[in-house]
mmCIF file of C-alpha atoms in Angstrom:
data_model
loop_
_atom_site.group_PDB
_atom_site.id
_atom_site.type_symbol
_atom_site.label_atom_id
_atom_site.label_comp_id
_atom_site.label_asym_id
_atom_site.label_seq_id
_atom_site.Cartn_x
_atom_site.Cartn_y
_atom_site.Cartn_z
ATOM 1 C CA UNK A 1145 -0.022 0.094 -0.037
ATOM 2 C CA UNK A 1146 1.513 3.629 -0.961
ATOM 3 C CA UNK A 1147 2.022 6.035 1.512
ATOM 4 C CA UNK A 1148 -1.118 8.339 0.299
ATOM 5 C CA UNK A 1149 -3.155 5.574 0.718
ATOM 6 C CA UNK A 1150 -2.378 4.930 4.062
ATOM 7 C CA UNK A 1151 -2.321 8.744 5.415
ATOM 8 C CA UNK A 1152 -5.976 8.885 3.633
ATOM 9 C CA UNK A 1153 -7.088 5.245 5.794
ATOM 10 C CA UNK A 1154 -5.604 6.869 8.749
ATOM 11 C CA UNK A 1155 -7.301 10.140 8.381
ATOM 12 C CA UNK A 1156 -10.708 8.509 8.112
ATOM 13 C CA UNK A 1157 -9.885 6.259 11.093
ATOM 14 C CA UNK A 1158 -9.093 9.407 13.260
ATOM 15 C CA UNK A 1159 -12.986 11.440 11.982
ATOM 16 C CA UNK A 1160 -14.851 8.199 12.599
ATOM 17 C CA UNK A 1161 -13.069 8.201 15.946
ATOM 18 C CA UNK A 1162 -13.824 11.478 16.694
ATOM 19 C CA UNK A 1163 -17.769 11.486 15.412
ATOM 20 C CA UNK A 1164 -18.092 8.663 17.941
ATOM 21 C CA UNK A 1165 -16.584 10.734 20.790
ATOM 22 C CA UNK A 1166 -18.531 13.597 20.462
ATOM 23 C CA UNK A 1167 -21.893 11.461 19.498
ATOM 24 C CA UNK A 1168 -21.104 9.982 23.085
ATOM 25 C CA UNK A 1169 -20.211 13.625 24.463
ATOM 26 C CA UNK A 1170 -23.304 15.172 23.175
ATOM 27 C CA UNK A 1171 -25.397 12.002 24.323
ATOM 28 C CA UNK A 1172 -24.337 12.187 27.548
ATOM 29 C CA UNK A 1173 -24.271 15.408 27.877
ATOM 30 C CA UNK A 1174 -28.425 15.581 26.668
ATOM 31 C CA UNK A 1175 -29.163 12.950 29.432
ATOM 32 C CA UNK A 1176 -27.538 15.289 32.037
ATOM 33 C CA UNK A 1177 -30.131 18.168 30.999
ATOM 34 C CA UNK A 1178 -33.153 15.674 30.914
ATOM 35 C CA UNK A 1179 -32.629 13.995 33.938
ATOM 36 C CA UNK A 1180 -31.701 17.292 35.732
ATOM 37 C CA UNK A 1181 -35.111 18.546 34.781
ATOM 38 C CA UNK A 1182 -38.283 18.142 37.327
ATOM 39 C CA UNK A 1183 -40.843 15.231 36.367
ATOM 40 C CA UNK A 1184 -44.347 14.284 38.253
ATOM 41 C CA UNK A 1185 -44.703 10.330 38.289
ATOM 42 C CA UNK A 1186 -46.738 8.504 40.191
ATOM 43 C CA UNK A 1187 -45.465 5.887 42.019
ATOM 44 C CA UNK A 1188 -46.581 2.840 44.418
ATOM 45 C CA UNK A 1189 -44.676 2.392 47.532
ATOM 46 C CA UNK A 1190 -44.854 -1.078 49.869
ATOM 47 C CA UNK A 1191 -46.234 -0.206 53.086
ATOM 48 C CA UNK A 1192 -44.673 -2.699 56.218
ATOM 49 C CA UNK A 1193 -45.942 -2.772 59.930
ATOM 50 C CA UNK A 1194 -44.082 -3.616 63.142
ATOM 51 C CA UNK A 1195 -44.323 -4.081 66.583
ATOM 52 C CA UNK A 1196 -47.015 -6.189 65.938
ATOM 53 C CA UNK A 1197 -48.630 -7.960 69.684
ATOM 54 C CA UNK A 1198 -47.498 -11.446 70.143
ATOM 55 C CA UNK A 1199 -50.923 -12.835 70.508
ATOM 56 C CA UNK A 1200 -52.108 -10.651 67.257
ATOM 57 C CA UNK A 1201 -51.688 -11.568 63.674
ATOM 58 C CA UNK A 1202 -51.423 -9.556 60.159
ATOM 59 C CA UNK A 1203 -54.154 -9.510 57.897
ATOM 60 C CA UNK A 1204 -54.081 -9.248 54.341
ATOM 61 C CA UNK A 1205 -57.192 -7.170 54.179
ATOM 62 C CA UNK A 1206 -55.195 -4.024 55.481
ATOM 63 C CA UNK A 1207 -53.414 -1.029 53.459
ATOM 64 C CA UNK A 1208 -50.070 -2.927 52.042
ATOM 65 C CA UNK A 1209 -49.585 0.079 49.004
ATOM 66 C CA UNK A 1210 -49.950 3.702 49.048
ATOM 67 C CA UNK A 1211 -50.122 5.211 45.858
ATOM 68 C CA UNK A 1212 -48.469 8.573 45.302
ATOM 69 C CA UNK A 1213 -47.385 11.715 43.509
ATOM 70 C CA UNK A 1214 -43.950 12.565 43.601
ATOM 71 C CA UNK A 1215 -42.030 15.523 41.723
ATOM 72 C CA UNK A 1216 -38.505 16.139 41.240
ATOM 73 C CA UNK A 1217 -35.253 15.774 38.818
ATOM 74 C CA UNK A 1218 -34.752 12.970 36.925
ATOM 75 C CA UNK A 1219 -31.557 11.880 38.808
ATOM 76 C CA UNK A 1220 -34.097 11.457 42.838
ATOM 77 C CA UNK A 1221 -37.095 9.619 40.600
ATOM 78 C CA UNK A 1222 -34.698 7.588 38.951
ATOM 79 C CA UNK A 1223 -33.024 6.374 42.388
ATOM 80 C CA UNK A 1224 -36.643 5.887 44.454
ATOM 81 C CA UNK A 1225 -37.349 3.745 41.176
ATOM 82 C CA UNK A 1226 -34.023 1.406 42.003
ATOM 83 C CA UNK A 1227 -34.214 1.385 45.492
ATOM 84 C CA UNK A 1228 -38.144 0.076 45.913
ATOM 85 C CA UNK A 1229 -38.211 1.786 49.319
ATOM 86 C CA UNK A 1230 -40.529 0.378 51.864
ATOM 87 C CA UNK A 1231 -42.999 3.119 54.045
ATOM 88 C CA UNK A 1232 -42.565 1.293 57.905
ATOM 89 C CA UNK A 1233 -45.383 2.059 60.309
ATOM 90 C CA UNK A 1234 -45.215 1.247 64.450
ATOM 91 C CA UNK A 1235 -48.245 0.037 65.750
ATOM 92 C CA UNK A 1236 -47.280 1.966 68.993
ATOM 93 C CA UNK A 1237 -47.820 5.175 66.621
ATOM 94 C CA UNK A 1238 -51.250 4.106 65.596
ATOM 95 C CA UNK A 1239 -54.480 5.465 66.600
ATOM 96 C CA UNK A 1240 -56.518 2.934 67.686
ATOM 97 C CA UNK A 1241 -60.101 2.675 65.960
ATOM 98 C CA UNK A 1242 -63.252 0.240 65.943
ATOM 99 C CA UNK A 1243 -61.415 -2.228 68.544
ATOM 100 C CA UNK A 1244 -58.321 -3.167 69.654
ATOM 101 C CA UNK A 1245 -57.596 -4.958 66.115
ATOM 102 C CA UNK A 1246 -57.397 -2.087 63.750
ATOM 103 C CA UNK A 1247 -54.885 0.891 63.352
ATOM 104 C CA UNK A 1248 -55.266 3.641 61.991
ATOM 105 C CA UNK A 1249 -51.949 5.746 60.313
ATOM 106 C CA UNK A 1250 -52.840 9.356 59.158
ATOM 107 C CA UNK A 1251 -50.344 10.127 56.137
ATOM 108 C CA UNK A 1252 -49.523 14.316 55.922
ATOM 109 C CA UNK A 1253 -48.121 14.984 51.903
ATOM 110 C CA UNK A 1254 -46.045 17.889 53.644
ATOM 111 C CA UNK A 1255 -44.910 15.617 56.487
ATOM 112 C CA UNK A 1256 -41.399 15.404 56.519
ATOM 113 C CA UNK A 1257 -41.259 12.539 58.406
ATOM 114 C CA UNK A 1258 -42.847 10.583 55.574
ATOM 115 C CA UNK A 1259 -40.347 11.831 53.076
ATOM 116 C CA UNK A 1260 -37.214 10.948 55.535
ATOM 117 C CA UNK A 1261 -39.906 7.414 55.501
ATOM 118 C CA UNK A 1262 -39.368 7.302 51.731
ATOM 119 C CA UNK A 1263 -35.909 8.533 51.625
ATOM 120 C CA UNK A 1264 -36.870 11.234 48.865
ATOM 121 C CA UNK A 1265 -35.384 14.885 48.593
ATOM 122 C CA UNK A 1266 -38.184 16.150 46.434
ATOM 123 C CA UNK A 1267 -41.573 16.880 47.252
ATOM 124 C CA UNK A 1268 -44.860 14.546 47.588
ATOM 125 C CA UNK A 1269 -47.371 16.559 45.553
ATOM 126 C CA UNK A 1270 -50.676 13.987 46.589
ATOM 127 C CA UNK A 1271 -51.055 10.569 48.242
ATOM 128 C CA UNK A 1272 -54.287 8.499 47.271
ATOM 129 C CA UNK A 1273 -55.348 8.318 50.890
ATOM 130 C CA UNK A 1274 -54.642 10.629 54.213
ATOM 131 C CA UNK A 1275 -55.354 7.307 56.184
ATOM 132 C CA UNK A 1276 -54.201 3.792 55.811
ATOM 133 C CA UNK A 1277 -55.615 1.290 58.087
ATOM 134 C CA UNK A 1278 -54.312 -1.856 59.421
ATOM 135 C CA UNK A 1279 -56.455 -4.654 60.725
ATOM 136 C CA UNK A 1280 -55.261 -7.734 62.904
ATOM 137 C CA UNK A 1281 -56.588 -11.004 64.014
ATOM 138 C CA UNK A 1282 -56.275 -13.193 67.478
ATOM 139 C CA UNK A 1283 -53.477 -15.398 66.634
ATOM 140 C CA UNK A 1284 -55.069 -18.661 67.971
ATOM 141 C CA UNK A 1285 -52.917 -21.959 68.440
ATOM 142 C CA UNK A 1286 -54.044 -25.610 69.163
ATOM 143 C CA UNK A 1287 -53.270 -28.890 68.293
ATOM 144 C CA UNK A 1288 -54.945 -30.982 65.871
ATOM 145 C CA UNK A 1289 -54.608 -34.458 64.511
ATOM 146 C CA UNK A 1290 -53.031 -35.821 61.874
ATOM 147 C CA UNK A 1291 -54.938 -37.800 58.910
ATOM 148 C CA UNK A 1292 -53.346 -40.094 57.066
ATOM 149 C CA UNK A 1293 -53.720 -39.906 53.165
ATOM 150 C CA UNK A 1294 -52.537 -43.437 52.219
ATOM 151 C CA UNK A 1295 -52.972 -46.357 49.956
ATOM 152 C CA UNK A 1296 -50.899 -49.380 51.384
ATOM 153 C CA UNK A 1297 -51.400 -52.592 49.402
ATOM 154 C CA UNK A 1298 -49.015 -55.309 50.847
ATOM 155 C CA UNK A 1299 -47.685 -58.577 48.849
ATOM 156 C CA UNK A 1300 -49.503 -61.444 48.792
ATOM 157 C CA UNK A 1301 -48.945 -63.494 52.901
ATOM 158 C CA UNK A 1302 -47.696 -60.090 54.010
ATOM 159 C CA UNK A 1303 -49.391 -57.238 56.381
ATOM 160 C CA UNK A 1304 -49.147 -55.509 59.395
ATOM 161 C CA UNK A 1305 -50.267 -55.206 63.057
ATOM 162 C CA UNK A 1306 -50.733 -51.605 63.296
ATOM 163 C CA UNK A 1307 -50.286 -50.425 60.284
ATOM 164 C CA UNK A 1308 -48.928 -47.230 59.160
ATOM 165 C CA UNK A 1309 -47.768 -45.255 62.358
ATOM 166 C CA UNK A 1310 -46.733 -41.302 62.137
ATOM 167 C CA UNK A 1311 -44.716 -39.326 64.702
ATOM 168 C CA UNK A 1312 -45.618 -36.944 66.185
ATOM 169 C CA UNK A 1313 -49.594 -38.003 65.310
ATOM 170 C CA UNK A 1314 -50.446 -34.094 65.908
ATOM 171 C CA UNK A 1315 -49.068 -30.824 64.999
ATOM 172 C CA UNK A 1316 -49.706 -27.395 66.354
ATOM 173 C CA UNK A 1317 -50.898 -25.048 64.104
ATOM 174 C CA UNK A 1318 -51.057 -21.105 64.469
ATOM 175 C CA UNK A 1319 -53.267 -18.136 63.048
ATOM 176 C CA UNK A 1320 -56.502 -16.012 62.863
ATOM 177 C CA UNK A 1321 -58.772 -17.723 65.487
ATOM 178 C CA UNK A 1322 -61.922 -17.577 62.745
ATOM 179 C CA UNK A 1323 -59.315 -20.631 60.852
ATOM 180 C CA UNK A 1324 -57.741 -22.196 63.064
ATOM 181 C CA UNK A 1325 -60.866 -23.035 65.399
ATOM 182 C CA UNK A 1326 -62.336 -24.740 62.178
ATOM 183 C CA UNK A 1327 -59.771 -26.961 61.729
ATOM 184 C CA UNK A 1328 -60.519 -30.590 63.470
ATOM 185 C CA UNK A 1329 -57.727 -32.644 61.644
ATOM 186 C CA UNK A 1330 -54.868 -31.617 59.000
ATOM 187 C CA UNK A 1331 -53.529 -34.368 56.287
ATOM 188 C CA UNK A 1332 -50.481 -35.929 54.962
ATOM 189 C CA UNK A 1333 -49.176 -35.860 51.703
ATOM 190 C CA UNK A 1334 -50.272 -38.870 49.556
ATOM 191 C CA UNK A 1335 -48.348 -41.918 50.649
ATOM 192 C CA UNK A 1336 -48.544 -45.187 48.151
ATOM 193 C CA UNK A 1337 -47.485 -48.542 48.481
ATOM 194 C CA UNK A 1338 -47.963 -51.900 46.427
ATOM 195 C CA UNK A 1339 -46.621 -55.009 46.924
ATOM 196 C CA UNK A 1340 -44.851 -53.962 50.530
ATOM 197 C CA UNK A 1341 -43.517 -56.625 51.922
ATOM 198 C CA UNK A 1342 -40.348 -55.341 54.397
ATOM 199 C CA UNK A 1343 -40.555 -52.697 56.603
ATOM 200 C CA UNK A 1344 -40.530 -48.844 55.678
ATOM 201 C CA UNK A 1345 -39.577 -45.896 56.761
ATOM 202 C CA UNK A 1346 -39.805 -42.216 55.062
ATOM 203 C CA UNK A 1347 -41.026 -38.708 56.077
ATOM 204 C CA UNK A 1348 -44.120 -37.150 55.045
ATOM 205 C CA UNK A 1349 -45.391 -33.527 54.409
ATOM 206 C CA UNK A 1350 -47.936 -32.343 55.940
ATOM 207 C CA UNK A 1351 -50.498 -30.953 53.274
ATOM 208 C CA UNK A 1352 -50.955 -27.441 53.708
ATOM 209 C CA UNK A 1353 -52.026 -26.450 50.205
ATOM 210 C CA UNK A 1354 -55.880 -25.841 51.326
ATOM 211 C CA UNK A 1355 -54.684 -23.193 54.445
ATOM 212 C CA UNK A 1356 -54.072 -20.036 53.795
ATOM 213 C CA UNK A 1357 -50.429 -18.584 53.860
ATOM 214 C CA UNK A 1358 -51.677 -16.724 57.702
ATOM 215 C CA UNK A 1359 -51.674 -20.689 59.096
ATOM 216 C CA UNK A 1360 -48.675 -22.081 60.395
ATOM 217 C CA UNK A 1361 -47.598 -25.456 61.252
ATOM 218 C CA UNK A 1362 -45.070 -27.071 63.608
ATOM 219 C CA UNK A 1363 -43.733 -29.676 62.663
ATOM 220 C CA UNK A 1364 -44.153 -29.548 58.526
ATOM 221 C CA UNK A 1365 -42.612 -32.998 58.338
ATOM 222 C CA UNK A 1366 -43.574 -36.266 60.372
ATOM 223 C CA UNK A 1367 -41.927 -39.687 60.034
ATOM 224 C CA UNK A 1368 -44.392 -42.801 58.949
ATOM 225 C CA UNK A 1369 -43.258 -46.477 59.711
ATOM 226 C CA UNK A 1370 -44.529 -50.136 58.703
ATOM 227 C CA UNK A 1371 -43.893 -52.686 60.117
ATOM 228 C CA UNK A 1372 -44.443 -55.436 57.969
ATOM 229 C CA UNK A 1373 -44.549 -59.214 58.824
ATOM 230 C CA UNK A 1374 -45.577 -62.888 57.318
ATOM 231 C CA UNK A 1375 -49.255 -63.620 57.842
ATOM 232 C CA UNK A 1376 -51.232 -66.489 57.739
ATOM 233 C CA UNK A 1377 -54.635 -67.631 57.959
ATOM 234 C CA UNK A 1378 -55.757 -68.389 61.399
ATOM 235 C CA UNK A 1379 -59.494 -69.757 63.050
ATOM 236 C CA UNK A 1380 -61.342 -69.939 66.418
ATOM 237 C CA UNK A 1381 -64.490 -71.370 67.289
ATOM 238 C CA UNK A 1382 -66.778 -69.300 69.713
ATOM 239 C CA UNK A 1383 -69.267 -70.098 71.704
ATOM 240 C CA UNK A 1384 -72.545 -67.585 71.041
ATOM 241 C CA UNK A 1385 -73.620 -65.661 74.165
ATOM 242 C CA UNK A 1386 -77.212 -64.863 74.117
ATOM 243 C CA UNK A 1387 -78.373 -61.659 75.772
ATOM 244 C CA UNK A 1388 -81.546 -60.034 76.722
ATOM 245 C CA UNK A 1389 -83.950 -63.416 76.519
ATOM 246 C CA UNK A 1390 -87.199 -62.198 79.081
ATOM 247 C CA UNK A 1391 -87.092 -64.178 82.777
ATOM 248 C CA UNK A 1392 -88.479 -67.282 82.310
ATOM 249 C CA UNK A 1393 -88.546 -67.650 78.511
ATOM 250 C CA UNK A 1394 -86.050 -70.452 77.177
ATOM 251 C CA UNK A 1395 -83.950 -69.892 73.983
ATOM 252 C CA UNK A 1396 -82.248 -72.860 72.102
ATOM 253 C CA UNK A 1397 -79.766 -72.002 69.571
ATOM 254 C CA UNK A 1398 -78.574 -73.766 66.378
ATOM 255 C CA UNK A 1399 -75.458 -73.824 66.501
ATOM 256 C CA UNK A 1400 -74.076 -73.124 69.443
ATOM 257 C CA UNK A 1401 -70.781 -72.137 68.641
ATOM 258 C CA UNK A 1402 -69.289 -70.281 65.275
ATOM 259 C CA UNK A 1403 -66.115 -69.738 63.786
ATOM 260 C CA UNK A 1404 -64.310 -67.051 63.600
ATOM 261 C CA UNK A 1405 -61.599 -66.263 60.685
ATOM 262 C CA UNK A 1406 -59.168 -63.696 60.773
ATOM 263 C CA UNK A 1407 -55.349 -63.053 59.449
ATOM 264 C CA UNK A 1408 -52.915 -62.557 61.455
ATOM 265 C CA UNK A 1409 -48.554 -62.491 61.975
ATOM 266 C CA UNK A 1410 -46.807 -65.365 62.493
ATOM 267 C CA UNK A 1411 -44.690 -64.044 65.371
ATOM 268 C CA UNK A 1412 -48.594 -63.203 67.152
ATOM 269 C CA UNK A 1413 -49.951 -66.901 65.745
ATOM 270 C CA UNK A 1414 -49.804 -68.276 68.784
ATOM 271 C CA UNK A 1415 -50.673 -65.993 71.130
ATOM 272 C CA UNK A 1416 -54.696 -65.616 69.913
ATOM 273 C CA UNK A 1417 -56.751 -67.758 71.696
ATOM 274 C CA UNK A 1418 -61.155 -68.442 71.683
ATOM 275 C CA UNK A 1419 -60.730 -66.831 75.032
ATOM 276 C CA UNK A 1420 -59.757 -63.221 73.391
ATOM 277 C CA UNK A 1421 -63.110 -63.246 71.452
ATOM 278 C CA UNK A 1422 -66.950 -62.748 71.847
ATOM 279 C CA UNK A 1423 -69.791 -63.198 69.758
ATOM 280 C CA UNK A 1424 -73.275 -62.272 70.632
ATOM 281 C CA UNK A 1425 -76.976 -62.303 69.591
ATOM 282 C CA UNK A 1426 -79.724 -60.089 70.921
ATOM 283 C CA UNK A 1427 -82.584 -61.543 71.392
ATOM 284 C CA UNK A 1428 -84.813 -58.157 71.719
ATOM 285 C CA UNK A 1429 -83.847 -57.244 68.004
ATOM 286 C CA UNK A 1430 -85.196 -60.637 67.080
ATOM 287 C CA UNK A 1431 -88.557 -60.389 63.884
ATOM 288 C CA UNK A 1432 -91.495 -61.829 65.119
ATOM 289 C CA UNK A 1433 -91.716 -63.273 61.586
ATOM 290 C CA UNK A 1434 -87.964 -64.789 61.598
ATOM 291 C CA UNK A 1435 -86.503 -67.842 63.668
ATOM 292 C CA UNK A 1436 -83.283 -66.002 63.026
ATOM 293 C CA UNK A 1437 -80.803 -63.923 65.434
ATOM 294 C CA UNK A 1438 -78.009 -62.111 63.604
ATOM 295 C CA UNK A 1439 -74.299 -62.140 65.148
ATOM 296 C CA UNK A 1440 -72.401 -59.646 66.304
ATOM 297 C CA UNK A 1441 -68.714 -59.665 67.041
ATOM 298 C CA UNK A 1442 -68.295 -58.026 70.237
ATOM 299 C CA UNK A 1443 -64.585 -58.642 70.864
ATOM 300 C CA UNK A 1444 -61.474 -59.231 69.237
ATOM 301 C CA UNK A 1445 -57.550 -58.948 69.669
ATOM 302 C CA UNK A 1446 -56.160 -56.198 68.120
ATOM 303 C CA UNK A 1447 -53.436 -57.683 66.545
ATOM 304 C CA UNK A 1448 -55.880 -59.878 63.705
ATOM 305 C CA UNK A 1449 -56.834 -58.393 60.464
ATOM 306 C CA UNK A 1450 -59.537 -59.640 57.826
ATOM 307 C CA UNK A 1451 -61.661 -60.652 60.799
ATOM 308 C CA UNK A 1452 -64.959 -62.564 59.382
ATOM 309 C CA UNK A 1453 -67.578 -64.959 60.752
ATOM 310 C CA UNK A 1454 -68.284 -68.105 58.485
ATOM 311 C CA UNK A 1455 -71.894 -67.392 59.296
ATOM 312 C CA UNK A 1456 -73.808 -64.343 60.141
ATOM 313 C CA UNK A 1457 -77.092 -65.754 61.494
ATOM 314 C CA UNK A 1458 -78.393 -68.571 63.720
ATOM 315 C CA UNK A 1459 -81.421 -70.431 63.763
ATOM 316 C CA UNK A 1460 -83.265 -70.002 67.490
ATOM 317 C CA UNK A 1461 -86.749 -71.882 68.741
ATOM 318 C CA UNK A 1462 -88.633 -70.765 71.832
ATOM 319 C CA UNK A 1463 -89.270 -73.153 74.289
ATOM 320 C CA UNK A 1464 -92.479 -73.337 76.226
#
């Protein structure tokens, strides 16, 4: 490349740099001029309340946003928008109204306190409302039982004496009394187990999806265990106990004993005996048109499952 062409290329490159410098300089200068001007802007400011009484809880119906119109130069306004200030109000500074659970805070747009809370050096031209309302609810606490949401299917020949056991079996809930007072139990997350033939242990979350955010639960998780054992079928012949027979009346029943069939863990099989059962028939429930009495299983061991009577009724005869 000749020296003349090189000088011409260098001259053009220098011109481009000079043009870009002046473009950037004038742009910055224009921005400074624009931002130094005064503007009016409507903004939303979050409201937060502090020093709430320990026995009270925040109600979502309280005022949580305050709209206001600000006036100031561009720098102040953009700084305010970046900071996202929060207006804090101490409950102790409020004026109570309409009962002890409602508090009012008066807003004065000319107040230096308001500008200091906003951390804004400009002017507050207007506020949406001159009074903010804080609503508090009674913070109620109580223990409620845990309800298991489960579907447990054991493998053939297996079962569990106690089934699914959670610990703890109840939780502490706290929140607005009008909600807490209506709760009688709380459920766990759904647990689905199929073909279970070994002991199981896991943690289950407490289901809070249907609860408002103002309701708190402790603990949020519970432990769930199932002791699984080999099961077998057992049976016992149990004499039938007849009651409510009128004095002076003799009743004969057929048969006099009934077979009870059940499932039980192998480790508990030898512990079950006929003395653990009672099968009854209530003569007072007999129908005049029928010669049958309905049987009821009045007592049985807690460790057996799937209990059934081979016969649900027996015949009876009144002897005169």
